[in-house]
Coordinates of C-alpha atoms in Angstrom, one line a residue:
C1 CA -18.8 -2.7 15.1
N2 CA -20.2 0.9 14.0
Y3 CA -18.5 3.8 11.9
T4 CA -19.1 7.1 10.4
Q5 CA -18.3 7.8 6.7
V6 CA -18.3 11.3 5.2
Y7 CA -19.5 12.3 2.0
N8 CA -17.0 13.2 -0.3
S9 CA -17.7 15.6 -3.2
T10 CA -14.6 15.0 -5.3
Y11 CA -15.6 10.9 -5.5
D12 CA -19.2 11.8 -5.3
E13 CA -19.6 9.2 -2.5
Y14 CA -19.4 8.4 1.2
V15 CA -15.8 7.6 2.5
D16 CA -14.3 6.2 5.4
V17 CA -12.3 8.9 7.7
D18 CA -9.6 8.8 10.2
E19 CA -11.0 8.4 14.1
D20 CA -9.1 11.7 14.7
Y21 CA -11.1 13.6 11.7
T22 CA -13.1 16.8 13.2
I23 CA -16.8 16.6 11.6
R24 CA -17.6 20.1 10.4
L25 CA -21.1 22.2 10.3
H26 CA -22.5 21.1 6.8
D27 CA -20.7 17.6 6.6
K28 CA -23.0 14.7 5.2
L29 CA -22.9 11.5 7.5
N30 CA -23.4 8.2 6.9
L31 CA -23.6 5.6 9.7
I32 CA -22.3 2.1 9.1
V33 CA -23.6 -0.8 11.2
E34 CA -22.0 -3.8 10.5
E35 CA -22.7 -7.0 12.5
P36 CA -19.3 -8.7 14.2
V37 CA -18.2 -11.8 12.9
E38 CA -16.5 -14.7 13.8
V39 CA -12.9 -15.3 12.2
L40 CA -11.6 -18.3 11.9
P41 CA -7.9 -18.4 13.2
S42 CA -5.3 -18.7 10.1
T43 CA -3.9 -21.9 12.0
S44 CA -6.8 -23.5 12.5
S45 CA -7.6 -26.9 10.7
A46 CA -11.0 -26.6 10.6
P47 CA -12.2 -26.6 6.9
L48 CA -13.9 -23.3 5.1
P49 CA -17.2 -22.7 5.9
A50 CA -18.6 -23.3 2.6
T51 CA -19.6 -26.4 0.5
P52 CA -17.1 -27.4 -2.5
L53 CA -18.5 -26.4 -5.8
S54 CA -18.2 -28.9 -8.8
A55 CA -15.7 -28.3 -11.4
V56 CA -16.7 -26.6 -14.5
S57 CA -15.3 -27.2 -18.0
L58 CA -13.4 -24.0 -18.5
P59 CA -9.6 -23.2 -18.4
T60 CA -8.5 -23.9 -14.6
L61 CA -6.2 -20.7 -14.6
C62 CA -8.6 -18.2 -15.5
T63 CA -12.3 -19.4 -14.8
G64 CA -12.2 -22.8 -13.0
L65 CA -14.1 -22.6 -9.8
A66 CA -13.5 -26.0 -8.3
T67 CA -12.8 -24.8 -4.8
A68 CA -14.3 -24.4 -1.3
Y69 CA -14.9 -20.9 -1.7
T70 CA -18.5 -19.6 -2.4
L71 CA -19.4 -16.3 -3.6
P72 CA -22.2 -14.4 -1.1
E73 CA -25.1 -13.2 -2.1
P74 CA -25.1 -9.4 -2.8
T75 CA -27.6 -7.0 -1.4
I76 CA -30.6 -5.9 -3.5
D77 CA -29.2 -2.5 -4.5
L78 CA -25.6 -3.8 -4.9
K79 CA -26.8 -6.3 -7.3
E80 CA -28.9 -3.7 -9.3
M81 CA -25.8 -1.4 -9.6
I82 CA -24.0 -4.5 -11.0
A83 CA -26.7 -5.4 -13.4
K84 CA -26.2 -2.3 -14.8
A85 CA -22.4 -2.1 -15.3
E86 CA -20.6 -2.3 -18.6
K87 CA -17.8 -4.2 -19.5
G88 CA -14.4 -2.1 -18.9
K89 CA -16.5 0.7 -17.2
V90 CA -17.0 -0.3 -13.7
S91 CA -17.5 3.3 -11.8
N92 CA -15.2 3.9 -8.7
Q93 CA -18.4 3.7 -6.4
L94 CA -19.5 0.2 -7.7
R95 CA -15.9 -1.1 -7.3
H96 CA -15.5 0.0 -3.7
R97 CA -19.0 -1.4 -2.9
I98 CA -18.3 -4.5 -4.2
I99 CA -14.3 -4.5 -2.5
R100 CA -16.1 -3.8 0.9
W101 CA -18.9 -6.5 0.5
L102 CA -16.4 -9.2 -0.7
H103 CA -13.7 -8.1 2.2
A104 CA -16.6 -8.3 5.2
D105 CA -16.9 -12.0 3.4
L106 CA -13.7 -12.8 3.4
C107 CA -12.9 -11.9 7.0
K108 CA -15.3 -14.9 8.2
Y109 CA -12.5 -17.2 6.6
D110 CA -9.4 -15.6 7.5
L111 CA -7.9 -12.7 8.9
Y112 CA -5.1 -13.2 6.2
P113 CA -6.5 -14.6 3.2
A114 CA -3.6 -14.9 1.1
K115 CA -2.6 -18.0 3.1
R116 CA -5.4 -19.8 1.2
D117 CA -5.3 -17.9 -2.0
L118 CA -8.7 -16.5 -1.2
Y119 CA -8.0 -13.3 -2.5
S120 CA -7.8 -15.0 -5.9
E121 CA -11.0 -17.4 -5.4
A122 CA -13.2 -14.6 -4.3
A123 CA -11.8 -12.9 -7.9
R124 CA -12.6 -15.5 -10.0
H125 CA -16.0 -16.1 -8.8
L126 CA -17.0 -12.5 -8.8
V127 CA -15.9 -12.6 -12.7
F128 CA -17.3 -15.9 -13.4
R129 CA -21.0 -14.9 -12.0
Y130 CA -20.7 -11.6 -13.2
R131 CA -18.7 -11.4 -16.5
Q132 CA -19.2 -7.8 -17.1
L133 CA -17.1 -6.9 -14.1
G134 CA -14.0 -8.7 -15.7
D135 CA -10.7 -6.5 -16.4
L136 CA -10.2 -6.1 -19.9
P137 CA -6.6 -7.4 -20.2
G138 CA -5.4 -11.2 -18.8
C139 CA -8.0 -13.3 -16.8
G140 CA -9.9 -10.4 -15.8
I141 CA -9.6 -10.8 -12.0
G142 CA -6.0 -8.7 -11.6
S143 CA -7.6 -5.6 -10.2
W144 CA -10.0 -7.0 -8.1
K145 CA -7.3 -9.4 -6.5
E146 CA -5.1 -6.4 -5.9
A147 CA -7.8 -4.4 -4.3
L148 CA -9.2 -6.8 -2.1
K149 CA -5.6 -7.4 -0.8
N150 CA -5.2 -3.6 -0.3
R151 CA -8.5 -3.2 1.5
T152 CA -7.7 -6.0 3.9
K153 CA -4.4 -4.7 4.8
N154 CA -5.7 -1.4 5.5
Q155 CA -8.3 -2.8 7.6
R156 CA -5.5 -4.9 9.5
K157 CA -3.8 -1.6 10.8
R158 CA -6.8 -1.1 12.9
M159 CA -6.5 -4.4 14.5
A160 CA -2.5 -3.9 15.9
D161 CA -4.1 -5.2 19.4
I162 CA -5.5 -8.5 18.0
R163 CA -2.6 -11.3 18.8
E164 CA -2.8 -12.7 15.3
V165 CA -1.7 -9.3 13.5
A166 CA 0.6 -8.2 15.8
E167 CA 2.4 -11.7 15.8
E168 CA 2.6 -11.4 11.7
W169 CA 3.5 -7.6 11.9
A170 CA 6.3 -8.9 14.3
K171 CA 7.7 -11.6 11.9
W172 CA 7.7 -9.1 8.7
A173 CA 9.5 -6.2 11.0
K174 CA 12.4 -9.1 11.6
V175 CA 12.7 -9.9 8.0
A176 CA 12.8 -6.3 7.1
R177 CA 15.5 -5.7 9.3
S178 CA 17.6 -8.5 8.1
P179 CA 21.0 -7.4 6.6
S180 CA 21.2 -10.2 4.0
R181 CA 17.8 -9.3 2.9
T182 CA 18.5 -5.5 2.2
T183 CA 21.9 -6.0 0.9
A184 CA 20.9 -8.8 -1.7
R185 CA 18.1 -6.3 -3.0
G186 CA 20.8 -3.5 -2.9
L187 CA 22.9 -5.0 -5.6
T188 CA 20.5 -6.2 -7.9
Q189 CA 17.3 -3.7 -7.8
H190 CA 17.2 -0.1 -9.3
R191 CA 14.3 2.2 -9.7
F192 CA 14.0 5.1 -11.7
A193 CA 11.4 8.1 -10.1
T194 CA 11.1 9.4 -13.9
T195 CA 9.5 6.2 -15.2
L196 CA 7.2 5.3 -12.1
P197 CA 3.6 5.2 -12.7
S198 CA 1.3 7.4 -10.1
Y199 CA -0.1 4.4 -8.3
A200 CA 1.2 1.1 -7.5
I201 CA -1.1 -2.3 -8.8
G202 CA -4.5 -2.3 -7.1
E203 CA -4.0 1.3 -5.5
D204 CA -6.0 4.3 -6.0
E205 CA -6.2 7.6 -5.1
A206 CA -8.6 6.7 -2.0
S207 CA -6.1 3.9 -0.7
I208 CA -3.0 6.3 -1.2
E209 CA -4.8 9.0 0.8
A210 CA -5.4 6.4 3.5
H211 CA -1.9 5.2 3.6
T212 CA -1.0 8.7 3.9
E213 CA -3.2 9.6 6.7
F214 CA -2.0 6.6 8.7
L215 CA 1.3 7.4 8.5
K216 CA 0.7 11.0 9.9
K217 CA -1.3 9.6 12.5
E218 CA 1.4 6.7 13.6
M219 CA 3.8 9.3 13.5
R220 CA 2.3 11.2 15.9
K221 CA 2.5 8.7 18.9
P222 CA 5.4 8.4 20.8
A223 CA 8.5 6.4 19.2
E224 CA 8.5 3.5 21.3
T225 CA 5.0 2.6 20.4
R226 CA 5.3 3.1 16.8
N227 CA 4.7 0.4 14.5
Q228 CA 7.9 0.5 12.4
A229 CA 6.6 -2.4 10.0
M230 CA 3.6 -0.9 9.2
I231 CA 5.2 2.8 8.5
M232 CA 7.8 1.1 6.1
D233 CA 4.8 -0.8 4.6
A234 CA 2.7 2.6 3.9
M235 CA 5.6 4.1 2.9
N236 CA 6.3 2.0 0.0
R237 CA 2.7 1.9 -1.2
T238 CA 3.2 5.9 -1.4
F239 CA 6.2 6.1 -2.7
S240 CA 5.1 6.3 -6.7
K241 CA 2.6 9.0 -5.6
R242 CA 5.1 10.9 -3.2
R243 CA 7.8 11.0 -5.9
E244 CA 5.4 12.5 -8.3
W245 CA 3.9 14.8 -5.9
I246 CA 7.5 16.4 -4.9
L247 CA 8.4 16.5 -8.7
E248 CA 5.4 18.3 -10.1
E249 CA 6.5 21.8 -8.6
P250 CA 9.2 22.9 -5.7
R251 CA 8.6 21.3 -2.5
T252 CA 10.7 22.8 0.8
V253 CA 11.7 20.6 3.4
D254 CA 8.8 21.7 5.7
D255 CA 6.2 20.9 2.8
V256 CA 7.7 17.3 2.6
L257 CA 7.8 16.5 6.3
E258 CA 4.0 18.1 6.8
M259 CA 2.8 15.4 4.3
Y260 CA 5.1 12.4 5.0
P261 CA 6.4 13.3 8.5
A262 CA 8.1 9.3 8.5
L263 CA 11.1 11.2 6.3
D264 CA 12.1 12.7 9.5
L265 CA 13.0 9.4 10.5
K266 CA 17.1 8.3 9.8
E267 CA 15.8 5.1 8.6
E268 CA 13.2 6.3 6.5
V269 CA 15.8 8.4 4.7
L270 CA 18.1 5.9 4.1
T271 CA 15.3 3.6 2.8
E272 CA 13.6 6.4 0.4
C273 CA 17.4 6.8 -1.0
F274 CA 17.2 2.8 -1.9
R275 CA 13.7 3.5 -3.4
I276 CA 14.8 6.2 -5.6
T277 CA 18.5 5.0 -6.4
G278 CA 18.4 1.1 -5.6
I279 CA 21.4 1.8 -3.7
H280 CA 22.1 1.3 0.0
V281 CA 23.5 5.2 0.8
E282 CA 25.0 3.9 4.5
V283 CA 26.6 0.5 2.9
E284 CA 28.1 2.6 -0.6
V285 CA 29.1 5.6 0.7
P286 CA 31.8 4.0 3.2
K287 CA 32.8 1.8 0.6
F288 CA 33.5 4.5 -2.5
F289 CA 35.5 6.6 0.3
E290 CA 37.8 3.3 1.2
S291 CA 38.6 3.0 -2.6
K292 CA 38.6 6.5 -3.6
G293 CA 39.4 8.5 -0.7
D294 CA 42.8 9.3 -2.0
K295 CA 41.6 10.8 -5.1
V296 CA 39.1 12.7 -3.5
Q297 CA 41.3 14.1 -1.4
H298 CA 43.8 15.0 -4.1
V299 CA 40.9 17.0 -5.9
L300 CA 40.0 18.8 -2.8
N301 CA 43.6 19.8 -2.4
M302 CA 44.0 21.0 -6.0
V303 CA 40.8 23.0 -5.4
K304 CA 42.2 24.6 -2.7
V305 CA 45.5 25.4 -4.8
V306 CA 43.2 26.7 -7.4
Q307 CA 41.6 29.0 -5.4
A308 CA 44.4 30.5 -3.5
A309 CA 45.9 31.3 -6.7
S310 CA 42.9 32.8 -8.1
D311 CA 42.6 35.0 -4.5
E312 CA 46.7 36.4 -5.0
L313 CA 45.3 36.8 -8.8
V314 CA 42.8 39.0 -7.8
E315 CA 44.6 40.9 -5.2
A316 CA 47.4 41.8 -7.8
V317 CA 44.9 43.2 -10.4

């Protein structure tokens, strides 16, 4: 398939744009031509299309490569960029190139690589061959694994008409709506906006922007055709950045709805309250009034009495 990238001066590289993007007069364009790949169904019993590698005498958790995954050969220019990279100083441009390269390869195995732990395998093989690309903490593969996962999820949003993707989203939507799941989480999870990082693990400015643009595009669709599960997923991923954006300066309701139109939905407002407080408002508020309703009414009555007395005093004076 073919698609067009537009040069972004902020990132100093060409970036993907939404299909609704209007090309401007002085935009610099980059046409990407990708050859179609045959995707193996996730339920297939066929072996992975690679020859297993022999085990190596290194700790299995971090660097063991006794798997059926084989790292593809990078293009000449990418190989040169990797060779120049320094440990702990991988540029965003190089990182994006590598993630695109590995993601295209993973699609040859499965549309859902996590089912066979291929995110971890691809990250391990990458860092094992190119040690300078490893993360400084831990085993060195964490950020690569999360970035691959996010790239794959973002690309699957464009595949809603593929049966395997549609079926998986239907399953997740059913689980997300399950009362037992939400109630259990509501009783034990608490979140505080003041301690949230700008980005969730594996997310960056580009991926957050992609999630935000997806939300705007999805909310422009008729209500009956929107993918609610994908909207919820994107809202979860943009939560940290959304809270930071709202708190950095005063925002009007119109500002918030323009940036995050999904918050115009009752379900998303309730879910956002839970993201912030860890409390299910639709459950806890009625419960509060059931147990404290009489006291609340008594306080309100007292306020009316005090107000009436105050009015009489003002008139007397």
